[in-house]
Coordinates of C-alpha atoms and ligand atoms in Angstrom, one line a residue:
M23 CA -13.7 20.6 -19.0
T24 CA -10.6 18.8 -20.3
P25 CA -11.1 15.2 -21.2
D26 CA -9.9 12.6 -18.7
H27 CA -6.4 11.2 -19.2
Y28 CA -7.6 7.7 -18.2
H29 CA -10.7 5.5 -18.0
L30 CA -11.6 2.4 -16.0
S31 CA -11.7 -1.0 -17.6
C32 CA -13.0 -4.3 -16.4
P33 CA -10.8 -7.4 -17.0
V34 CA -13.9 -9.6 -17.1
C35 CA -16.4 -8.0 -19.5
G36 CA -13.7 -5.8 -21.2
L37 CA -16.0 -2.7 -21.1
T38 CA -14.5 0.7 -20.2
Y39 CA -16.1 3.3 -18.0
R40 CA -15.6 6.9 -17.0
D41 CA -14.4 7.2 -13.4
T42 CA -17.2 8.2 -11.1
Y43 CA -15.5 6.8 -8.1
Q44 CA -17.2 3.5 -8.6
S45 CA -15.3 0.6 -6.9
G46 CA -16.8 -2.3 -8.8
C47 CA -17.7 -3.0 -12.5
P48 CA -21.0 -1.2 -13.3
S49 CA -22.0 -4.3 -15.3
G50 CA -21.8 -6.4 -12.1
C51 CA -18.7 -8.4 -12.7
T52 CA -16.6 -9.6 -9.8
S53 CA -13.3 -8.0 -10.7
L54 CA -10.8 -5.3 -9.9
L55 CA -11.4 -2.4 -12.3
R56 CA -8.1 -1.1 -13.8
A57 CA -7.2 2.4 -14.8
E58 CA -6.0 2.7 -18.5
Y59 CA -4.1 5.8 -19.2
T60 CA -3.9 7.7 -22.5
Q61 CA -0.2 8.3 -22.1
K62 CA 1.6 5.1 -23.2
Q63 CA 5.0 6.6 -22.4
I64 CA 5.2 8.2 -19.0
T65 CA 6.6 11.7 -18.7
I66 CA 7.8 12.9 -15.3
R67 CA 5.8 15.9 -14.3
N68 CA 7.1 18.9 -12.4
L69 CA 4.7 18.1 -9.5
P70 CA 5.2 17.4 -5.8
G71 CA 6.3 14.0 -4.5
V72 CA 4.5 11.0 -5.9
F73 CA 2.4 13.3 -8.1
R74 CA 5.3 13.6 -10.5
F75 CA 4.0 10.2 -11.8
S76 CA 0.6 11.7 -12.5
D77 CA 0.5 10.5 -16.1
W78 CA -0.3 7.1 -14.5
L79 CA -2.3 8.2 -11.5
P80 CA -6.1 8.7 -11.6
V81 CA -5.9 12.3 -10.6
R82 CA -5.6 15.7 -12.3
G83 CA -4.5 17.8 -9.4
S84 CA -2.0 17.3 -6.6
L85 CA -1.2 18.0 -3.0
Q86 CA 1.8 19.6 -1.4
T87 CA 4.0 16.7 -0.4
R88 CA 7.6 15.4 -0.5
A89 CA 6.5 11.8 -0.2
A90 CA 7.7 9.6 -3.1
P91 CA 9.5 6.2 -3.5
V92 CA 13.3 6.4 -3.7
S93 CA 15.4 3.6 -5.1
Y94 CA 19.1 3.0 -5.1
Q95 CA 21.6 0.2 -5.9
S96 CA 22.4 -1.8 -2.8
S97 CA 26.0 -2.5 -1.9
G98 CA 25.9 -3.8 1.7
L99 CA 23.0 -6.3 1.6
A100 CA 23.9 -7.2 -2.0
K101 CA 27.5 -8.1 -1.1
E102 CA 26.3 -10.1 2.0
L103 CA 23.9 -12.1 -0.2
G104 CA 26.3 -12.4 -3.2
L105 CA 23.9 -10.5 -5.5
S106 CA 25.3 -8.6 -8.5
N107 CA 22.2 -6.5 -9.1
L108 CA 20.1 -5.7 -6.1
R109 CA 18.1 -2.5 -6.1
I110 CA 16.3 -1.3 -3.0
S111 CA 13.2 0.8 -3.2
F112 CA 12.8 2.7 0.0
S113 CA 9.3 4.0 1.0
G114 CA 9.9 5.7 4.3
Y115 CA 11.8 8.5 6.0
W116 CA 15.5 8.8 5.2
P117 CA 16.5 12.4 4.4
E118 CA 20.1 11.4 3.3
K119 CA 18.5 9.4 0.5
G120 CA 15.9 12.1 -0.3
A121 CA 13.1 9.9 1.2
Y122 CA 10.5 12.0 3.0
V123 CA 7.5 9.7 3.8
T124 CA 6.7 11.2 7.2
S125 CA 4.1 8.5 8.1
G126 CA 6.8 5.9 7.3
S127 CA 5.3 3.6 4.8
F128 CA 4.2 3.2 1.2
K129 CA 0.6 3.5 2.4
E130 CA 1.2 7.3 2.0
F131 CA 1.5 6.8 -1.8
E132 CA -2.0 5.4 -1.7
A133 CA -3.4 8.1 0.6
L134 CA -2.2 11.0 -1.5
P135 CA -3.9 10.2 -4.8
T136 CA -6.9 8.6 -3.1
T137 CA -7.6 11.9 -1.4
V138 CA -7.3 13.9 -4.6
R139 CA -9.3 11.3 -6.6
L140 CA -12.2 11.6 -4.2
R141 CA -12.1 15.4 -4.3
E142 CA -12.2 15.3 -8.1
R143 CA -14.7 12.5 -8.7
A144 CA -17.2 12.8 -5.8
S145 CA -18.1 15.0 -3.0
G146 CA -17.3 13.5 0.3
V147 CA -14.9 12.4 3.0
I148 CA -12.8 9.2 3.0
L149 CA -13.3 6.7 5.8
V150 CA -10.4 4.4 6.8
A151 CA -10.7 1.6 9.4
S152 CA -7.1 0.8 10.1
A153 CA -5.0 0.3 13.2
G154 CA -1.8 0.7 11.4
N155 CA 0.1 2.2 8.5
T156 CA -3.0 3.0 6.4
G157 CA -4.7 5.0 9.1
R158 CA -1.6 6.9 9.9
A159 CA -0.9 7.6 6.3
F160 CA -4.3 9.1 5.7
A161 CA -4.1 11.1 9.0
E162 CA -0.7 12.4 7.9
V163 CA -2.0 13.5 4.5
S164 CA -4.9 15.2 6.3
A165 CA -2.5 17.0 8.7
E166 CA -0.2 18.2 6.0
T167 CA -2.9 19.3 3.5
G168 CA -6.1 20.0 5.5
Q169 CA -8.1 17.4 3.5
P170 CA -10.7 15.9 5.8
V171 CA -10.6 12.2 6.7
I172 CA -12.3 9.8 9.1
V173 CA -10.1 7.1 10.7
V174 CA -11.7 4.4 12.9
V175 CA -9.3 2.5 15.2
P176 CA -9.3 0.2 18.2
K177 CA -8.8 2.3 21.3
K178 CA -5.4 0.7 22.1
A179 CA -4.1 1.8 18.6
V180 CA -5.0 5.5 19.0
S181 CA -1.3 6.4 19.8
R182 CA -0.3 4.9 16.4
I183 CA -2.2 7.6 14.6
R184 CA 0.5 10.2 15.2
T185 CA 1.1 12.9 12.7
S186 CA 3.9 15.4 12.0
R187 CA 1.6 18.2 13.2
R188 CA -1.8 18.1 14.8
A189 CA -4.5 16.9 12.3
D190 CA -7.3 19.5 12.7
H191 CA -9.4 17.9 9.9
L192 CA -9.2 14.4 11.1
L193 CA -12.2 12.7 12.7
L194 CA -10.6 10.0 14.8
I195 CA -13.1 7.5 16.2
A196 CA -11.8 5.0 18.9
V197 CA -13.6 1.7 19.6
D198 CA -13.1 0.0 22.9
G199 CA -12.5 -3.3 21.1
D200 CA -10.3 -5.0 18.5
Y201 CA -9.6 -4.3 14.9
T202 CA -12.6 -6.3 13.7
D203 CA -14.9 -4.1 15.9
A204 CA -13.3 -1.0 14.3
I205 CA -14.0 -2.4 10.8
T206 CA -17.6 -3.3 11.7
L207 CA -18.2 0.2 13.0
G208 CA -16.5 1.7 9.9
N209 CA -18.7 -0.3 7.6
G210 CA -21.8 0.9 9.5
L211 CA -20.8 4.5 9.1
S212 CA -20.1 4.1 5.3
S213 CA -23.7 4.4 4.5
I214 CA -23.8 8.0 5.7
P215 CA -24.2 10.3 2.7
G216 CA -20.8 11.8 1.8
V217 CA -18.8 9.1 3.5
F218 CA -16.7 7.0 1.1
P219 CA -14.8 3.9 2.3
E220 CA -11.2 3.8 1.2
G221 CA -11.9 0.7 -0.8
G222 CA -8.8 -1.4 -0.4
A223 CA -7.5 -3.2 -3.5
K224 CA -10.6 -2.0 -5.5
N225 CA -9.4 1.6 -5.3
V226 CA -7.4 2.3 -8.4
A227 CA -5.8 5.3 -6.8
R228 CA -4.5 3.0 -4.1
R229 CA -3.1 0.5 -6.5
D230 CA -1.6 3.0 -8.9
G231 CA -0.1 5.0 -6.0
M232 CA 1.6 1.9 -4.7
G233 CA 2.6 1.1 -8.3
T234 CA 4.9 4.2 -8.3
V235 CA 7.4 2.0 -6.3
M236 CA 8.0 0.0 -9.5
V237 CA 7.7 3.0 -11.8
E238 CA 10.2 5.1 -10.0
S239 CA 12.8 2.3 -9.8
V240 CA 12.5 1.5 -13.5
L241 CA 12.6 5.1 -14.7
T242 CA 15.7 5.7 -12.5
S243 CA 17.6 2.6 -13.4
G244 CA 16.5 2.6 -17.0
R245 CA 15.3 -1.1 -17.1
M246 CA 12.8 -3.5 -15.8
P247 CA 14.1 -5.8 -13.0
D248 CA 13.8 -9.6 -13.3
W249 CA 12.2 -9.8 -9.9
Y250 CA 10.0 -7.6 -7.6
V251 CA 10.2 -8.7 -4.0
Q252 CA 7.6 -7.6 -1.4
A253 CA 6.0 -8.8 1.8
V254 CA 2.2 -9.0 1.5
G255 CA -0.8 -9.0 3.7
S256 CA -3.5 -8.1 1.2
G257 CA -1.2 -8.4 -1.8
T258 CA -2.4 -5.1 -3.2
G259 CA 1.2 -3.9 -3.6
G260 CA 1.9 -7.1 -5.7
I261 CA -1.1 -6.4 -7.9
S262 CA 0.1 -2.8 -8.3
A263 CA 3.6 -3.9 -9.3
W264 CA 2.2 -6.2 -11.9
E265 CA 0.0 -3.5 -13.3
A266 CA 2.8 -1.0 -13.3
G267 CA 5.0 -3.6 -15.1
L268 CA 2.3 -4.0 -17.8
R269 CA 2.3 -0.3 -18.3
L270 CA 6.1 -0.2 -18.4
V271 CA 6.2 -3.0 -21.0
N272 CA 3.7 -1.0 -23.1
D273 CA 5.8 2.1 -22.7
G274 CA 8.4 0.3 -24.8
R275 CA 11.6 1.8 -23.4
F276 CA 12.5 -0.5 -20.5
G277 CA 12.3 -4.1 -21.8
S278 CA 9.6 -6.5 -22.8
S279 CA 9.4 -9.0 -20.0
L280 CA 7.4 -8.5 -16.8
P281 CA 9.2 -8.8 -13.6
H282 CA 8.4 -12.0 -11.7
L283 CA 6.7 -11.3 -8.4
L284 CA 8.1 -12.8 -5.3
L285 CA 5.6 -12.2 -2.6
I286 CA 6.3 -13.2 1.0
Q287 CA 4.1 -13.8 4.0
N288 CA 5.0 -14.0 7.7
H289 CA 4.8 -17.6 9.1
P290 CA 2.6 -18.8 10.8
F291 CA -0.1 -16.6 9.1
T292 CA 0.3 -17.4 5.4
P293 CA -3.1 -18.0 3.7
M294 CA -2.1 -16.8 0.3
V295 CA 1.2 -18.8 0.3
N296 CA -0.8 -22.0 1.3
A297 CA -3.4 -21.5 -1.5
W298 CA -0.8 -20.6 -4.1
N299 CA 1.5 -23.5 -3.4
A300 CA -1.5 -25.9 -3.5
G301 CA -2.3 -24.5 -7.0
R302 CA -5.6 -23.0 -5.9
R303 CA -7.3 -19.8 -6.9
E304 CA -9.4 -19.9 -3.7
I305 CA -8.3 -19.6 -0.1
I306 CA -10.0 -22.3 1.9
G307 CA -10.2 -21.1 5.5
D308 CA -10.0 -24.6 7.1
L309 CA -6.9 -25.5 5.1
D310 CA -5.1 -22.2 4.7
M311 CA -6.0 -20.3 7.8
Q312 CA -6.1 -22.8 10.7
N313 CA -6.2 -21.1 14.1
P314 CA -6.0 -17.6 12.7
V315 CA -6.1 -15.8 16.1
E316 CA -3.3 -17.9 17.4
S317 CA -1.1 -17.6 14.3
I318 CA -1.8 -13.8 14.0
G319 CA -0.5 -13.5 17.5
K320 CA 2.8 -15.0 16.5
V321 CA 3.8 -12.8 13.6
F322 CA 6.6 -10.2 13.5
S323 CA 4.5 -7.8 11.4
D324 CA 0.8 -7.4 12.0
V325 CA 0.2 -5.4 8.8
L326 CA 0.6 -8.7 7.0
T327 CA -2.4 -10.4 8.6
N328 CA -5.3 -9.7 6.2
R329 CA -7.9 -12.4 6.5
A330 CA -9.7 -11.6 3.3
P331 CA -7.1 -10.6 0.7
P332 CA -8.1 -9.9 -2.9
Y333 CA -6.4 -13.2 -4.0
G334 CA -8.8 -15.1 -6.2
I335 CA -10.7 -12.2 -7.6
S336 CA -10.2 -11.5 -11.3
G337 CA -7.3 -9.1 -11.6
G338 CA -6.1 -10.0 -8.1
V339 CA -3.1 -11.6 -6.5
Y340 CA -3.5 -15.1 -8.2
D341 CA -3.7 -13.5 -11.6
A342 CA -0.7 -11.2 -10.8
L343 CA 1.4 -14.2 -9.8
S344 CA 0.3 -16.3 -12.8
G345 CA 0.8 -13.4 -15.2
T346 CA 4.4 -12.8 -14.1
G347 CA 5.6 -16.3 -13.5
G348 CA 5.7 -15.4 -9.8
S349 CA 6.3 -17.2 -6.6
M350 CA 5.3 -17.0 -3.0
L351 CA 7.5 -17.9 0.1
T352 CA 7.1 -17.7 3.8
A353 CA 9.5 -16.1 6.4
S354 CA 9.4 -17.0 10.1
T355 CA 9.3 -14.5 12.9
P356 CA 12.9 -15.3 14.0
D357 CA 14.1 -15.0 10.5
A358 CA 12.4 -11.6 10.1
Q359 CA 13.9 -10.4 13.3
A360 CA 17.4 -11.4 12.1
A361 CA 16.7 -9.8 8.7
F362 CA 15.7 -6.6 10.5
D363 CA 19.1 -6.5 12.3
L364 CA 21.0 -7.4 9.2
F365 CA 19.3 -4.7 7.1
L366 CA 19.8 -2.0 9.7
D367 CA 23.4 -3.0 10.0
L368 CA 24.2 -3.3 6.3
E369 CA 22.0 -0.6 4.8
G370 CA 21.9 1.8 7.7
I371 CA 18.2 2.4 8.3
D372 CA 15.5 0.6 10.3
P373 CA 13.0 -1.2 8.1
D374 CA 9.3 -1.5 8.9
P375 CA 8.8 -5.0 10.4
A376 CA 6.9 -6.0 7.2
A377 CA 9.9 -4.9 5.1
A378 CA 12.1 -7.1 7.3
V379 CA 9.9 -10.0 6.3
A380 CA 10.6 -9.2 2.7
V381 CA 14.4 -9.2 3.4
A382 CA 14.1 -12.6 5.1
G383 CA 12.1 -13.9 2.1
L384 CA 14.7 -12.7 -0.3
I385 CA 17.4 -14.5 1.7
H386 CA 15.4 -17.7 1.4
A387 CA 14.9 -17.2 -2.3
V388 CA 18.7 -16.7 -2.9
E389 CA 19.7 -19.6 -0.6
S390 CA 17.2 -22.0 -2.3
E391 CA 18.4 -20.7 -5.7
L392 CA 14.8 -19.7 -6.7
I393 CA 16.5 -16.4 -7.6
P394 CA 19.8 -16.7 -9.4
V395 CA 22.5 -14.4 -8.0
D396 CA 23.0 -12.5 -11.2
D397 CA 19.3 -11.7 -11.8
S398 CA 18.3 -8.1 -11.3
I399 CA 16.1 -7.7 -8.2
L400 CA 14.0 -4.9 -6.9
L401 CA 13.5 -5.3 -3.2
A402 CA 10.5 -3.2 -1.9
I403 CA 11.4 -1.8 1.5
T404 CA 7.8 -0.8 2.0
G405 CA 8.4 1.3 5.1
G406 CA 11.1 2.4 7.5
G407 CA 13.0 5.2 9.1
Y408 CA 10.8 5.3 12.2
E409 CA 13.8 6.0 14.5
R410 CA 14.6 9.1 12.4
I411 CA 10.9 10.1 12.3
A412 CA 10.8 10.0 16.1
R413 CA 14.0 12.0 16.5
D414 CA 13.6 14.6 13.7
I415 CA 9.9 15.1 13.6
S416 CA 8.5 14.0 17.0
P417 CA 5.0 13.2 15.7
V418 CA 2.1 14.3 17.9
E419 CA -0.8 12.2 19.1
N420 CA -4.3 13.0 17.9
K421 CA -7.3 12.8 20.3
P422 CA -10.3 10.8 19.4
L423 CA -13.4 13.1 18.9
I424 CA -15.7 10.1 19.4
M425 CA -15.2 7.1 21.7
V426 CA -17.5 4.2 21.8
Q427 CA -17.9 0.7 23.2
A428 CA -17.4 -2.4 20.9
G429 CA -20.7 -3.3 19.3
T430 CA -22.1 0.2 19.4
D431 CA -24.9 0.7 16.9
P432 CA -23.4 3.0 14.2
A433 CA -26.8 4.8 14.2
D434 CA -26.0 6.1 17.8
I435 CA -23.1 8.2 16.4
A436 CA -24.4 8.8 12.9
D437 CA -25.7 12.3 13.7
Q438 CA -22.4 13.4 15.1
V439 CA -20.5 12.0 12.1
R440 CA -23.0 13.5 9.7
A441 CA -22.6 16.9 11.3
W442 CA -18.8 16.7 11.0
V443 CA -19.0 15.5 7.4
N444 CA -21.3 18.4 6.5
R445 CA -18.6 20.9 7.4
Y446 CA -16.8 19.7 4.3
V447 CA -19.4 18.4 1.8
Ligands
PLP25 C1 0.5 -2.6 4.2 C2 1.9 -2.9 4.2 C3 2.5 -4.1 3.5 C4 1.6 -5.0 2.8 O1 1.0 -4.4 1.7 P1 0.0 -5.2 0.7 O2 -1.3 -4.4 0.7 O3 -0.2 -6.6 1.2 O4 0.7 -5.1 -0.6 C5 3.8 -4.2 3.5 N1 4.7 -3.4 4.1 C6 4.2 -2.3 4.8 C7 5.2 -1.4 5.5 C8 2.8 -2.1 4.8 O5 2.4 -1.0 5.5
ZN26 ZN1 -17.2 -6.1 -16.1

């Protein structure tokens, strides 16, 4: 067997480990393990989609895909905001720009390497509890490649798990309840042998897959930007951009300063902004997340409403912001709505609502002079092109194979899930 081109390292104890699909430090530290790659200088590989960045992905193999981030120099939005160097990274579907993310968001850059990493490092099936972009991204990868996946969603979100063709190797489980009920059921099913939870920010394939947004832009433009701007719910994309920046500094060809992160949350649900602006590493629920149900009901983008983000954990969002001289801002729902219209008008494609929040945050940052107009900026449009997807691809709905009431004991469906998993493991 060829030796691995990376190992996992713990930012707390400093020890390194072979990747056996562990999600935490084997020595018991509370931290995000990081992948460290043998190749200090990245070489673009002749591989499909995002796998062309495999030097810095925790995978050997690849899948057939055209999904990869695409960046370009903005003229429309740049002129409107008076910016001399605004680069847009577009993670969605926009054929004229060469962007073919058929599920519509950068979660597909996570789903692709995660699927391969699991296949190479363990024997099993990924389980994702997500009502939104993550669930659809994994279902799409499954539909396109035949890799099995389990997706647990609230019943009312079943229609969101559309794929470009029918996903025959998708076990879609619908819960007659809300998102929290789906997560609870998913957690209960994760103890079935061969079932692996997707892992969120702890999953290095997720982070390094999302990190390709920064990598692609820097390789294409030839230099590191001064700023990386993204709307966040968990902040995993921000952590990923920081880690990619560290690798790019180490690469040596693109500059020696890390891009400052500007991370934006959608008012009124802004727990990380509140904690960060109070100078705290900890999110305090009573202070930072008052009336969460009510405030979550008022946001423009519900993918930005994570209640337990990897903020304070070692190697998490707080460290990413501290390590890059970063900032956090909020953007209101009306501002995000206006930014959506502006972006569509000036750049010519519909952004994901979360990406519209990022545009609104960038506008605030320029108006308040947090970002000088001549700084180089990388704006992460983390999803978009849904109108084109609906028109060109007409994605199909997938039928749930299992439907349960909220609060169902996972043991009641464990046999059925086990039988399905055993077809693949
Ligand atoms: C998930 C998501 C985000 C937020 O990502 P983080 O995990 O918080 O970095 C932003 N935009 C889109 C389109 C998303 O799907
Ligand atoms: Zn450790």
